[in-house]
Amino acid sequence: MSTSSAPTPAPELNLEASSVSDTANPSPSGSPLAGRQGVGGAASQRPMYYEYKPSEIVRAQHGPELRCKTWEAEAALRMLENNLDPAVSLVYDELIVYGGAGRAARNWKEYQTIVRTLKTLAPDETMLVQSGKAVGVIRTWAHAPRVLIANSNLVPAWSTQEYFDELDRQGLMMYGQMTAGSWIYIATQGILQGTYETLAAVADRHFSGTLAGTITVTAGLGGMSGAQPLAVTMNDGVCLVIEPIDARVKQKVREGYVDEQARDLAHALELCQQYKAERKGYSVGLTGNAATVLPQLLAQSFPVDVVTDQTSAHDLMDYIPEGNLDEVLQLRQDNPAEFKRRALQSIVKHCQAIIDLQAAGAVALDYGNNLRGQAEKGGLRVRDEHGQFLYPGFVPAYIRPLFCEGKGPFRWAALSGDPQDILRIDRALLETFPENRMLRRWIEKAQAKVPFIGLPARVCWLGYGERAKFGLIINDLVARGEVKAPIVIGRDHLDCGSVASPNRETEGMQDGSDAVADWPLLNALANCASGADWVSLHNGGGVGIGNSTHAGMVIVATGTPEKAEQLKRVLTTDPGMGIFRHADAGYELAQQVARERGVKIPGWK
């Protein structure tokens, strides 16, 4: 593929050619996932510029001292550093934060350029970042965003994984996932409450309000996947989680997201049955492959109450197929096409086992990693005669009513690095919303069971009106010195009005508008206009290139009156997009919320 002329449409790409060599910068071998790239050849062909990698491990600076000219730029720098902290990131040497290949910066050379630019950015300047590379600084306003980020975006007809991978291999783009490339990742906690809320809804609908006495089976223990076993135990259930990389199981046990690692399958099932009988929340990690283990559960008629999955299935290069781990990882390096064929084969087997477990009586739900979509590409029938998936995604099945109220994953991080700042904000949160029993239960469980990894942070689900109210309270805590430094406020891109993803957040929309991507574009534009401190727009997060468009926003509570005005606008605008989107799609709950809370929708009486 020539990069100097108009691109050939994606289906006709020759992916064997490469115009870039990076033999001077070999890929490190210290991680089992090192070298995950390389669609047309070895991973070392992807330019990473390891000579620019800092001599000291990257970790977020703590405390009140500034290296940048504003707290907004300093916050962006610290959150970028936090994304890469080895305690937080998935594959540090390759700048991969989570989600298979979600990067914080394109390579180490561009990371250094971003850092230098943030340190010199004037209070009325904005840095432009194109797929992990700083490409410009423009004069704007003090209340304008300090950083604007676009990651992985391609013209729709060219927006395929293969076309993206070729550009990525040449060093022209990077995959930003959702919060990796927008610098607001806070480790597994980031999706933990959403997972907790989902499983609480499963418990309410199917198990009389609790998962006690039930067994949930899932797979994947990457950066985000550890949320599932902990969320199950927070709802008092037993969880069996399967992961092919033994080191990841051990890591999640160390971090507290998994209670115990089983010796083998028989030991795992024995533990699950024991804690089910005791009606005690407990999670068991098993080193193995879901495509192998799930059929074994079926063969043994093992009683599974809930089955889901959170492996990295969105990109075939990130899904580990069945077989000897060392051999399949070597295959990924030597023969990517064969690796992807085997990955798809395993995905089909994995997805069929979920369908079979559902037929055997389990509650099955897709947790948004596009496993069903990939299995469908592999020839498996995953839809009924009406075109509906044989087992539902978690959003249409359990979460969409929350989206209709403008609710979603609202998060904050303490730039001081002091966990006491988060605990002070926890207290303010419970004082502000004393009637919210689910929120109180979440905060109490999070304080008891969720470790702080990297910069101390918290997440909770707040809705329209609540986010703005609480953002002003956080700003006031900063102004009064009750927390030791400014607080970064952001959210996941998985939110009520920031994403179009037909196999996840916008699956099965009431009006059929699942694939309409205008909404996340409007979300990004509206947050810029309202005064967010950095705004991002990505392609493919969670479900793979070409399958989603999504936007992120971050704003920093600095304690000033001027920032209070920005917080009020941004934290009203952002969840308001969820009300607009769902009211427009015909959801009566969203329309009711809009009328009750004074959300202005043109054309309404």
Coordinates of C-alpha atoms in Angstrom, one line a residue:
M1 CA 0.0 0.0 0.0
S2 CA 1.4 3.3 -1.0
T3 CA 0.9 6.2 1.5
S4 CA 1.6 8.8 -1.1
S5 CA -1.4 8.2 -3.3
A6 CA -5.1 7.7 -2.8
P7 CA -5.8 4.5 -0.8
T8 CA -7.1 1.4 -2.4
P9 CA -10.5 0.4 -0.8
A10 CA -9.8 -1.8 2.2
P11 CA -11.1 -5.1 0.8
E12 CA -8.4 -5.0 -1.9
L13 CA -5.4 -4.1 0.3
N14 CA -2.2 -6.1 0.0
L15 CA -1.3 -6.6 3.6
E16 CA 2.0 -8.4 2.8
A17 CA 3.9 -5.2 1.9
S18 CA 5.5 -2.9 4.4
S19 CA 7.3 0.4 3.7
V20 CA 8.7 0.8 7.2
S21 CA 11.4 -1.1 9.0
D22 CA 12.2 -0.8 12.7
T23 CA 15.1 -3.1 13.0
A24 CA 17.0 -0.5 15.1
N25 CA 14.2 -0.7 17.7
P26 CA 13.4 -4.3 18.4
S27 CA 10.3 -5.2 20.3
P28 CA 11.0 -6.2 23.9
S29 CA 10.4 -9.8 24.9
G30 CA 9.7 -9.4 28.6
S31 CA 5.9 -9.7 28.3
P32 CA 3.9 -12.6 26.9
L33 CA 2.0 -10.0 24.9
A34 CA 5.0 -8.1 23.6
G35 CA 4.9 -7.9 19.9
R36 CA 1.2 -8.3 19.5
Q37 CA 1.3 -6.1 16.3
G38 CA 2.5 -7.2 12.9
V39 CA -0.3 -8.0 10.5
G40 CA 2.0 -8.3 7.5
G41 CA 5.1 -9.6 9.3
A42 CA 7.0 -9.5 12.6
A43 CA 6.1 -7.0 15.3
S44 CA 9.5 -5.5 15.1
Q45 CA 8.4 -3.8 11.9
R46 CA 6.2 -1.4 13.9
P47 CA 8.2 1.7 14.7
M48 CA 8.3 2.0 18.5
Y49 CA 11.6 4.1 18.9
Y50 CA 12.7 2.4 22.1
E51 CA 15.8 4.7 22.3
Y52 CA 13.3 7.4 23.4
K53 CA 11.9 5.3 26.2
P54 CA 12.6 7.1 29.5
S55 CA 15.4 5.7 31.6
E56 CA 13.1 5.8 34.7
I57 CA 9.8 4.0 34.8
V58 CA 6.9 6.3 33.9
R59 CA 4.6 7.0 36.8
A60 CA 2.3 10.0 37.6
Q61 CA 3.8 12.8 39.6
H62 CA 2.0 13.5 42.9
G63 CA 1.5 16.6 44.9
P64 CA 0.9 20.3 44.4
E65 CA 4.0 21.2 42.3
L66 CA 3.4 22.1 38.7
R67 CA 5.7 21.2 35.7
C68 CA 3.2 22.8 33.2
K69 CA 1.9 26.3 33.0
T70 CA -1.6 25.4 34.0
W71 CA -3.3 22.7 36.2
E72 CA -5.3 21.6 33.1
A73 CA -2.1 20.7 31.2
E74 CA -0.5 19.2 34.3
A75 CA -3.6 17.1 34.8
A76 CA -3.4 15.8 31.2
L77 CA 0.3 15.0 31.7
R78 CA -0.3 13.1 35.0
M79 CA -3.1 11.1 33.6
L80 CA -1.0 10.2 30.6
E81 CA 1.7 9.1 32.9
N82 CA -0.8 7.2 35.1
N83 CA -2.1 5.3 32.0
L84 CA 1.5 4.0 31.4
D85 CA 2.4 3.2 35.0
P86 CA 3.3 -0.5 34.9
A87 CA 0.9 -1.0 37.9
V88 CA -1.9 0.2 35.6
S89 CA -0.9 -0.6 32.0
L90 CA -1.0 -4.0 30.3
V91 CA 2.2 -3.9 28.2
Y92 CA 4.4 -1.0 29.4
D93 CA 7.2 -1.3 26.8
E94 CA 4.7 -1.0 23.9
L95 CA 2.6 1.8 25.6
I96 CA -0.4 -0.6 25.7
V97 CA -2.7 0.4 28.5
Y98 CA -5.6 -2.2 28.1
G99 CA -8.0 -3.8 25.7
G100 CA -5.5 -5.8 23.7
A101 CA -3.6 -3.0 22.0
G102 CA -5.1 0.3 23.3
R103 CA -2.2 2.7 23.5
A104 CA -1.6 5.9 25.4
A105 CA 0.8 7.3 22.7
R106 CA 1.8 6.1 19.3
N107 CA 5.4 5.3 20.2
W108 CA 8.1 6.4 22.7
K109 CA 9.3 9.2 20.4
E110 CA 5.8 10.7 20.2
Y111 CA 5.3 10.2 23.9
Q112 CA 8.3 12.4 24.6
T113 CA 7.0 15.1 22.1
I114 CA 3.6 15.1 23.9
V115 CA 5.2 15.5 27.3
R116 CA 7.4 18.4 26.1
T117 CA 4.4 20.1 24.4
L118 CA 2.2 19.8 27.5
K119 CA 5.0 21.4 29.6
T120 CA 5.3 24.4 27.4
L121 CA 1.6 24.8 26.5
A122 CA 0.4 28.4 27.2
P123 CA -2.9 29.0 29.1
D124 CA -4.6 30.0 25.9
E125 CA -3.2 27.2 23.7
T126 CA -4.5 23.9 22.6
M127 CA -2.5 20.8 21.6
L128 CA -3.9 18.6 18.8
V129 CA -3.2 14.9 19.0
Q130 CA -3.7 12.6 16.0
S131 CA -3.6 8.9 16.9
G132 CA -1.1 9.3 19.7
K133 CA 1.1 12.0 18.0
A134 CA 1.1 15.7 18.8
V135 CA 0.6 17.4 15.4
G136 CA -0.1 21.0 16.2
V137 CA -0.6 23.8 18.8
I138 CA -3.2 26.4 18.2
R139 CA -4.1 29.7 19.9
T140 CA -7.6 29.4 21.5
W141 CA -8.9 30.7 24.8
A142 CA -8.2 30.0 28.5
H143 CA -11.6 28.3 28.8
A144 CA -11.1 26.2 25.7
P145 CA -9.8 22.6 25.8
R146 CA -6.1 22.3 26.4
V147 CA -5.9 19.0 24.4
L148 CA -8.0 17.7 21.5
I149 CA -7.5 14.1 20.6
A150 CA -8.6 12.0 17.6
N151 CA -7.7 8.3 17.6
S152 CA -8.1 5.5 15.0
N153 CA -10.6 7.4 12.9
L154 CA -10.9 6.3 9.3
V155 CA -13.2 7.2 6.4
P156 CA -16.1 4.8 6.8
A157 CA -15.5 2.7 3.6
W158 CA -11.9 2.2 4.7
S159 CA -12.7 1.6 8.4
T160 CA -11.7 -2.1 8.6
Q161 CA -9.4 -3.8 11.0
E162 CA -7.1 -4.9 8.2
Y163 CA -6.7 -1.4 6.7
F164 CA -6.1 0.1 10.2
D165 CA -3.6 -2.6 11.1
E166 CA -1.5 -1.8 8.0
L167 CA -1.4 2.0 8.9
D168 CA -0.7 1.1 12.5
R169 CA 2.2 -1.2 11.4
Q170 CA 3.7 1.7 9.4
G171 CA 3.5 4.0 12.4
L172 CA 0.8 6.2 11.0
M173 CA -2.0 5.5 13.5
M174 CA -2.6 3.8 16.8
Y175 CA -5.6 2.1 18.5
G176 CA -6.8 4.3 21.4
Q177 CA -9.4 1.8 22.7
M178 CA -11.7 4.1 24.9
T179 CA -9.8 5.6 27.8
A180 CA -6.3 4.4 26.9
G181 CA -5.7 7.0 24.1
S182 CA -7.8 9.7 25.9
W183 CA -5.7 9.5 29.2
I184 CA -8.5 8.8 31.7
Y185 CA -8.0 5.1 32.3
I186 CA -8.1 4.3 36.0
A187 CA -7.4 0.5 35.8
T188 CA -10.0 -2.2 36.4
Q189 CA -12.0 0.0 38.7
G190 CA -13.0 2.1 35.7
I191 CA -15.8 -0.3 34.7
L192 CA -16.3 -2.0 38.0
Q193 CA -19.4 -0.1 39.1
G194 CA -21.0 -0.5 35.7
T195 CA -20.3 -4.2 35.9
Y196 CA -21.6 -4.2 39.5
E197 CA -24.8 -2.4 38.4
T198 CA -25.3 -4.9 35.5
L199 CA -25.0 -7.9 37.7
A200 CA -27.2 -6.3 40.4
A201 CA -29.8 -6.0 37.6
V202 CA -29.3 -9.6 36.6
A203 CA -29.8 -10.6 40.3
D204 CA -33.0 -8.5 40.6
R205 CA -34.5 -9.9 37.4
H206 CA -33.5 -13.6 37.7
F207 CA -32.5 -14.4 41.3
S208 CA -34.7 -12.5 43.7
G209 CA -32.3 -9.6 44.2
T210 CA -29.0 -11.4 45.0
L211 CA -26.4 -13.6 43.3
A212 CA -25.9 -15.5 46.6
G213 CA -26.1 -19.2 45.9
T214 CA -25.3 -18.8 42.2
I215 CA -22.3 -19.4 40.0
T216 CA -21.3 -17.0 37.2
V217 CA -18.8 -18.2 34.6
T218 CA -16.7 -15.7 32.5
A219 CA -13.3 -15.4 30.8
G220 CA -10.6 -12.8 30.5
L221 CA -8.4 -11.1 33.1
G222 CA -6.9 -8.3 31.2
G223 CA -6.9 -4.6 32.2
M224 CA -10.6 -4.3 32.4
S225 CA -11.7 -7.9 32.8
G226 CA -10.9 -8.2 36.5
A227 CA -14.1 -6.2 37.1
Q228 CA -16.3 -9.2 36.5
P229 CA -15.2 -11.5 39.3
L230 CA -15.1 -8.7 41.9
A231 CA -18.5 -7.4 40.8
V232 CA -20.0 -10.9 41.1
T233 CA -18.7 -11.2 44.7
M234 CA -19.9 -7.7 45.5
N235 CA -23.3 -9.1 44.6
D236 CA -22.6 -12.1 46.9
G237 CA -22.2 -14.6 44.1
V238 CA -19.5 -17.1 43.1
C239 CA -17.5 -16.5 40.0
L240 CA -15.3 -18.8 37.9
V241 CA -13.1 -16.7 35.6
I242 CA -10.9 -18.4 32.9
E243 CA -7.7 -16.8 31.6
P244 CA -5.1 -18.4 29.3
I245 CA -2.1 -16.4 30.6
D246 CA -1.2 -17.6 34.1
A247 CA 0.6 -14.4 35.1
R248 CA -2.6 -12.5 34.7
V249 CA -4.5 -14.8 37.0
K250 CA -1.7 -14.3 39.6
Q251 CA -1.8 -10.6 39.2
K252 CA -5.5 -10.3 39.7
V253 CA -5.2 -12.4 42.9
R254 CA -2.5 -10.1 44.1
E255 CA -4.6 -7.0 43.4
G256 CA -7.6 -8.4 45.1
Y257 CA -9.9 -8.7 42.1
V258 CA -9.8 -12.5 42.3
D259 CA -9.9 -14.4 45.6
E260 CA -8.1 -17.6 44.7
Q261 CA -6.3 -19.3 41.8
A262 CA -7.4 -22.9 41.3
R263 CA -4.9 -25.7 40.6
D264 CA -6.9 -27.2 37.8
L265 CA -10.5 -27.5 36.6
A266 CA -11.5 -30.1 39.1
H267 CA -10.2 -27.9 42.0
A268 CA -12.0 -24.8 40.5
L269 CA -15.3 -26.6 40.3
E270 CA -14.9 -27.9 43.8
L271 CA -14.3 -24.4 45.2
C272 CA -17.3 -23.0 43.2
Q273 CA -19.6 -25.6 44.6
Q274 CA -18.3 -25.1 48.1
Y275 CA -18.9 -21.4 48.2
K276 CA -22.2 -21.7 46.3
A277 CA -23.5 -24.0 49.1
E278 CA -22.3 -21.5 51.7
R279 CA -24.0 -18.7 49.8
K280 CA -20.8 -16.7 50.1
G281 CA -19.3 -14.3 47.5
Y282 CA -16.1 -15.8 46.2
S283 CA -14.1 -15.7 42.9
V284 CA -11.9 -18.4 41.5
G285 CA -9.3 -17.9 38.7
L286 CA -8.5 -20.8 36.4
T287 CA -5.6 -20.8 33.9
G288 CA -7.1 -22.2 30.7
N289 CA -8.9 -21.3 27.5
A290 CA -12.6 -20.6 27.5
A291 CA -13.1 -22.3 24.2
T292 CA -11.8 -25.5 25.9
V293 CA -13.2 -25.1 29.4
L294 CA -16.8 -24.1 28.6
P295 CA -17.5 -27.3 26.6
Q296 CA -16.0 -29.3 29.5
L297 CA -18.5 -27.7 31.8
L298 CA -21.3 -28.7 29.4
A299 CA -19.9 -32.3 29.2
Q300 CA -19.9 -32.5 33.0
S301 CA -23.4 -30.9 33.3
F302 CA -21.9 -28.5 35.7
P303 CA -24.6 -26.1 36.9
V304 CA -23.9 -22.6 35.6
D305 CA -26.4 -19.8 36.6
V306 CA -24.9 -16.9 34.6
V307 CA -22.5 -17.0 31.7
T308 CA -20.7 -14.0 30.0
D309 CA -17.3 -13.1 28.7
Q310 CA -14.8 -10.3 28.6
T311 CA -11.8 -11.6 26.6
S312 CA -10.3 -9.3 24.0
A313 CA -12.4 -10.6 21.2
H314 CA -12.8 -7.3 19.3
D315 CA -9.5 -7.8 17.4
L316 CA -8.5 -11.4 16.3
M317 CA -4.9 -10.6 17.0
D318 CA -5.8 -10.1 20.7
Y319 CA -7.9 -13.2 21.3
I320 CA -5.7 -16.2 22.4
P321 CA -6.8 -19.4 20.5
E322 CA -6.7 -22.9 21.9
G323 CA -3.4 -24.6 22.1
N324 CA -0.1 -24.4 23.9
L325 CA 0.3 -20.8 24.9
D326 CA 4.0 -20.4 23.9
E327 CA 3.3 -22.0 20.6
V328 CA 0.2 -19.8 19.8
L329 CA 2.1 -16.6 20.8
Q330 CA 5.0 -17.6 18.6
L331 CA 2.5 -18.3 15.8
R332 CA 1.1 -14.7 16.2
Q333 CA 4.6 -13.5 15.4
D334 CA 5.5 -15.9 12.6
N335 CA 2.1 -16.3 10.8
P336 CA -0.5 -13.7 11.8
A337 CA -3.0 -14.9 9.2
E338 CA -3.0 -18.5 10.6
F339 CA -3.1 -17.1 14.2
K340 CA -6.3 -15.1 13.3
R341 CA -7.8 -18.2 11.6
R342 CA -7.3 -20.2 14.8
A343 CA -8.5 -17.3 17.0
L344 CA -11.8 -17.1 14.9
Q345 CA -12.1 -20.9 15.2
S346 CA -11.8 -20.7 19.0
I347 CA -14.2 -17.8 19.2
V348 CA -16.9 -19.8 17.3
K349 CA -16.4 -22.7 19.7
H350 CA -16.5 -20.3 22.7
C351 CA -19.6 -18.5 21.6
Q352 CA -21.4 -21.8 20.7
A353 CA -20.7 -23.0 24.3
I354 CA -22.3 -19.8 25.7
I355 CA -25.4 -20.5 23.5
D356 CA -25.4 -24.1 24.7
L357 CA -25.1 -23.1 28.4
Q358 CA -28.0 -20.7 27.9
A359 CA -30.1 -23.6 26.5
A360 CA -29.1 -25.6 29.6
G361 CA -30.6 -22.9 31.8
A362 CA -27.9 -20.3 32.3
V363 CA -28.6 -16.5 32.0
A364 CA -26.3 -15.5 29.1
L365 CA -25.3 -11.9 28.3
D366 CA -22.7 -10.4 26.1
Y367 CA -20.5 -7.8 27.9
G368 CA -19.6 -5.8 24.8
N369 CA -16.4 -7.3 23.5
N370 CA -17.9 -8.3 20.1
L371 CA -17.5 -12.0 20.7
R372 CA -20.9 -12.6 19.0
G373 CA -20.0 -10.4 16.0
Q374 CA -16.7 -12.3 15.5
A375 CA -18.4 -15.7 15.8
E376 CA -20.9 -14.6 13.2
K377 CA -18.0 -13.8 10.8
G378 CA -16.7 -17.3 11.5
G379 CA -20.0 -18.8 10.3
L380 CA -21.8 -19.4 13.6
R381 CA -25.5 -18.6 13.7
V382 CA -25.8 -16.1 16.5
R383 CA -29.2 -14.4 15.6
D384 CA -32.7 -15.6 15.4
E385 CA -35.1 -15.4 12.4
H386 CA -35.9 -11.8 13.4
G387 CA -32.2 -10.7 13.3
Q388 CA -31.9 -10.5 17.1
F389 CA -28.9 -12.0 18.9
L390 CA -29.6 -15.3 20.5
Y391 CA -28.3 -13.9 23.8
P392 CA -28.5 -10.2 24.5
G393 CA -25.9 -7.5 25.1
F394 CA -25.8 -6.1 28.6
V395 CA -26.9 -2.6 27.6
P396 CA -30.2 -3.4 26.0
A397 CA -30.9 -6.1 28.5
Y398 CA -30.1 -4.3 31.7
I399 CA -28.5 -0.8 31.5
R400 CA -30.5 1.2 28.9
P401 CA -33.0 2.6 31.4
L402 CA -30.1 4.2 33.3
F403 CA -28.9 5.7 30.0
C404 CA -32.4 7.2 29.5
E405 CA -31.9 9.1 32.8
G406 CA -28.5 10.4 31.7
K407 CA -26.7 8.0 34.0
G408 CA -23.3 6.6 33.3
P409 CA -19.8 6.0 34.7
F410 CA -18.6 9.3 36.2
R411 CA -15.0 9.1 37.6
W412 CA -12.4 11.3 39.3
A413 CA -8.8 11.0 40.3
A414 CA -6.7 12.7 42.9
L415 CA -3.7 14.6 41.4
S416 CA -2.2 14.8 44.9
G417 CA -1.7 11.0 44.9
D418 CA -3.2 10.9 48.4
P419 CA -6.0 8.3 48.9
Q420 CA -7.4 10.5 51.7
D421 CA -8.5 12.9 49.0
I422 CA -10.7 10.2 47.5
L423 CA -12.0 9.2 50.9
R424 CA -12.9 12.8 51.6
I425 CA -14.8 13.0 48.3
D426 CA -16.5 9.7 49.1
R427 CA -17.9 11.2 52.3
A428 CA -19.1 14.3 50.4
L429 CA -20.8 12.0 47.8
L430 CA -22.8 10.1 50.4
E431 CA -23.7 13.4 52.2
T432 CA -24.9 14.8 48.9
F433 CA -27.1 11.9 47.8
P434 CA -28.2 10.3 51.2
E435 CA -31.3 8.7 49.6
N436 CA -29.3 6.7 47.1
R437 CA -29.0 3.3 48.8
M438 CA -27.3 1.6 45.8
L439 CA -24.7 4.4 45.7
R440 CA -24.0 4.0 49.5
R441 CA -23.7 0.2 49.1
W442 CA -21.3 0.7 46.2
I443 CA -19.0 3.2 48.0
E444 CA -18.9 1.0 51.1
K445 CA -18.0 -2.1 49.1
A446 CA -15.5 -0.2 47.0
Q447 CA -13.7 1.2 50.1
A448 CA -13.5 -2.3 51.5
K449 CA -12.5 -4.2 48.4
V450 CA -11.2 -2.0 45.6
P451 CA -7.5 -1.3 45.6
F452 CA -6.1 2.1 44.6
I453 CA -3.7 1.4 41.6
G454 CA -1.7 4.4 40.3
L455 CA -3.3 7.7 41.1
P456 CA -6.1 7.1 43.6
A457 CA -9.4 7.3 41.9
R458 CA -13.1 6.5 42.2
V459 CA -16.0 5.8 39.9
C460 CA -19.8 5.9 40.4
W461 CA -22.8 6.2 38.2
L462 CA -24.5 9.6 38.4
G463 CA -27.2 11.1 36.2
Y464 CA -28.3 14.3 34.6
G465 CA -28.3 17.1 37.2
E466 CA -26.3 14.9 39.7
R467 CA -23.0 15.2 37.9
A468 CA -23.1 19.0 37.7
K469 CA -24.2 19.2 41.4
F470 CA -21.4 17.0 42.5
G471 CA -18.7 18.5 40.3
L472 CA -19.3 21.9 42.0
I473 CA -19.0 20.2 45.4
I474 CA -15.6 18.7 44.4
N475 CA -14.5 22.1 43.1
D476 CA -15.5 23.7 46.4
L477 CA -13.5 21.0 48.3
V478 CA -10.4 22.0 46.2
A479 CA -11.1 25.7 46.9
R480 CA -11.3 25.2 50.6
G481 CA -8.1 23.0 50.7
E482 CA -10.0 20.0 52.0
V483 CA -8.2 18.0 49.3
K484 CA -4.6 18.6 48.6
A485 CA -4.6 19.3 44.9
P486 CA -7.0 19.6 42.0
I487 CA -9.2 16.7 41.0
V488 CA -9.6 15.3 37.5
I489 CA -13.2 14.5 36.5
G490 CA -14.0 12.4 33.5
R491 CA -15.9 9.3 32.5
D492 CA -15.7 6.2 30.4
H493 CA -16.5 6.5 26.7
L494 CA -19.2 3.9 27.5
D495 CA -21.7 6.4 28.6
C496 CA -25.3 7.4 27.9
G497 CA -24.8 9.8 25.0
S498 CA -21.2 9.5 23.8
V499 CA -21.1 6.4 21.7
A500 CA -22.6 4.6 18.7
S501 CA -21.8 0.9 18.9
P502 CA -24.5 -1.4 17.3
N503 CA -23.1 -4.5 19.0
R504 CA -22.9 -2.9 22.4
E505 CA -24.2 0.5 23.7
T506 CA -26.6 1.2 20.9
E507 CA -27.6 -2.4 20.2
G508 CA -31.3 -2.8 19.5
M509 CA -32.3 0.9 19.7
Q510 CA -36.0 1.4 19.7
D511 CA -36.1 3.4 16.5
G512 CA -33.5 1.3 14.6
S513 CA -30.8 4.0 14.8
D514 CA -28.1 1.7 16.2
A515 CA -25.4 2.7 13.8
V516 CA -26.0 6.5 13.7
A517 CA -22.7 8.1 14.6
D518 CA -23.8 11.7 14.7
W519 CA -24.4 11.5 18.4
P520 CA -20.8 10.9 19.6
L521 CA -19.7 13.6 17.1
L522 CA -22.2 16.0 18.6
N523 CA -21.1 15.0 22.1
A524 CA -17.4 15.9 21.4
L525 CA -18.4 19.2 19.8
A526 CA -20.8 20.1 22.6
N527 CA -18.1 19.4 25.3
C528 CA -15.6 21.6 23.4
A529 CA -18.2 24.4 23.3
S530 CA -19.1 24.0 26.9
G531 CA -15.5 24.2 28.2
A532 CA -14.1 20.7 28.8
D533 CA -10.3 20.6 29.4
W534 CA -9.6 17.8 27.0
V535 CA -11.9 16.1 24.5
S536 CA -11.4 12.9 22.4
L537 CA -13.0 11.2 19.5
H538 CA -12.2 7.5 18.8
N539 CA -13.1 4.7 16.4
G540 CA -13.5 1.1 17.5
G541 CA -13.1 1.1 21.2
G542 CA -14.4 -2.1 22.9
V543 CA -15.6 -3.8 19.8
G544 CA -13.0 -3.2 17.2
I545 CA -12.2 -0.9 14.3
G546 CA -15.2 0.1 12.2
N547 CA -17.7 -1.1 14.8
S548 CA -18.0 2.0 17.0
T549 CA -17.6 5.7 17.2
H550 CA -17.2 7.3 20.7
A551 CA -16.2 10.5 22.5
G552 CA -14.6 11.3 25.8
M553 CA -14.3 14.4 27.9
V554 CA -12.3 15.4 31.0
I555 CA -12.5 18.5 33.1
V556 CA -10.3 19.5 36.1
A557 CA -11.7 20.9 39.3
T558 CA -9.1 23.6 40.2
G559 CA -11.1 25.4 42.8
T560 CA -11.6 28.7 41.0
P561 CA -14.9 30.5 40.4
E562 CA -14.2 30.4 36.6
K563 CA -13.8 26.6 36.7
A564 CA -17.1 26.3 38.6
E565 CA -18.8 27.9 35.7
Q566 CA -17.1 25.4 33.2
L567 CA -18.0 22.5 35.4
K568 CA -21.6 23.5 35.6
R569 CA -21.9 23.7 31.8
V570 CA -19.8 20.6 30.9
L571 CA -21.3 18.3 33.5
T572 CA -24.8 19.3 32.4
T573 CA -24.1 19.2 28.6
D574 CA -22.4 15.8 28.7
P575 CA -25.1 13.6 30.3
G576 CA -27.7 15.8 28.5
M577 CA -26.5 14.2 25.3
G578 CA -27.8 10.9 26.7
I579 CA -31.2 12.5 27.2
F580 CA -31.3 14.0 23.7
R581 CA -30.2 10.7 22.1
H582 CA -32.7 8.4 23.8
A583 CA -35.6 10.9 23.8
D584 CA -35.0 11.2 20.0
A585 CA -35.0 7.4 19.7
G586 CA -38.5 7.3 21.2
Y587 CA -37.8 6.1 24.8
E588 CA -40.6 7.3 27.0
L589 CA -38.4 7.3 30.1
A590 CA -35.9 9.7 28.5
Q591 CA -38.7 11.9 27.3
Q592 CA -40.2 12.0 30.8
V593 CA -36.8 12.9 32.3
A594 CA -36.4 15.6 29.8
R595 CA -39.7 17.2 30.7
E596 CA -39.2 16.8 34.4
R597 CA -35.7 18.3 34.4
G598 CA -36.1 21.1 31.9
V599 CA -34.0 19.6 29.1
K600 CA -34.5 21.8 26.1
I601 CA -35.5 19.8 23.0
P602 CA -36.4 21.7 19.8
G603 CA -39.9 21.0 18.4
W604 CA -41.4 20.0 21.8
K605 CA -44.3 21.9 23.2

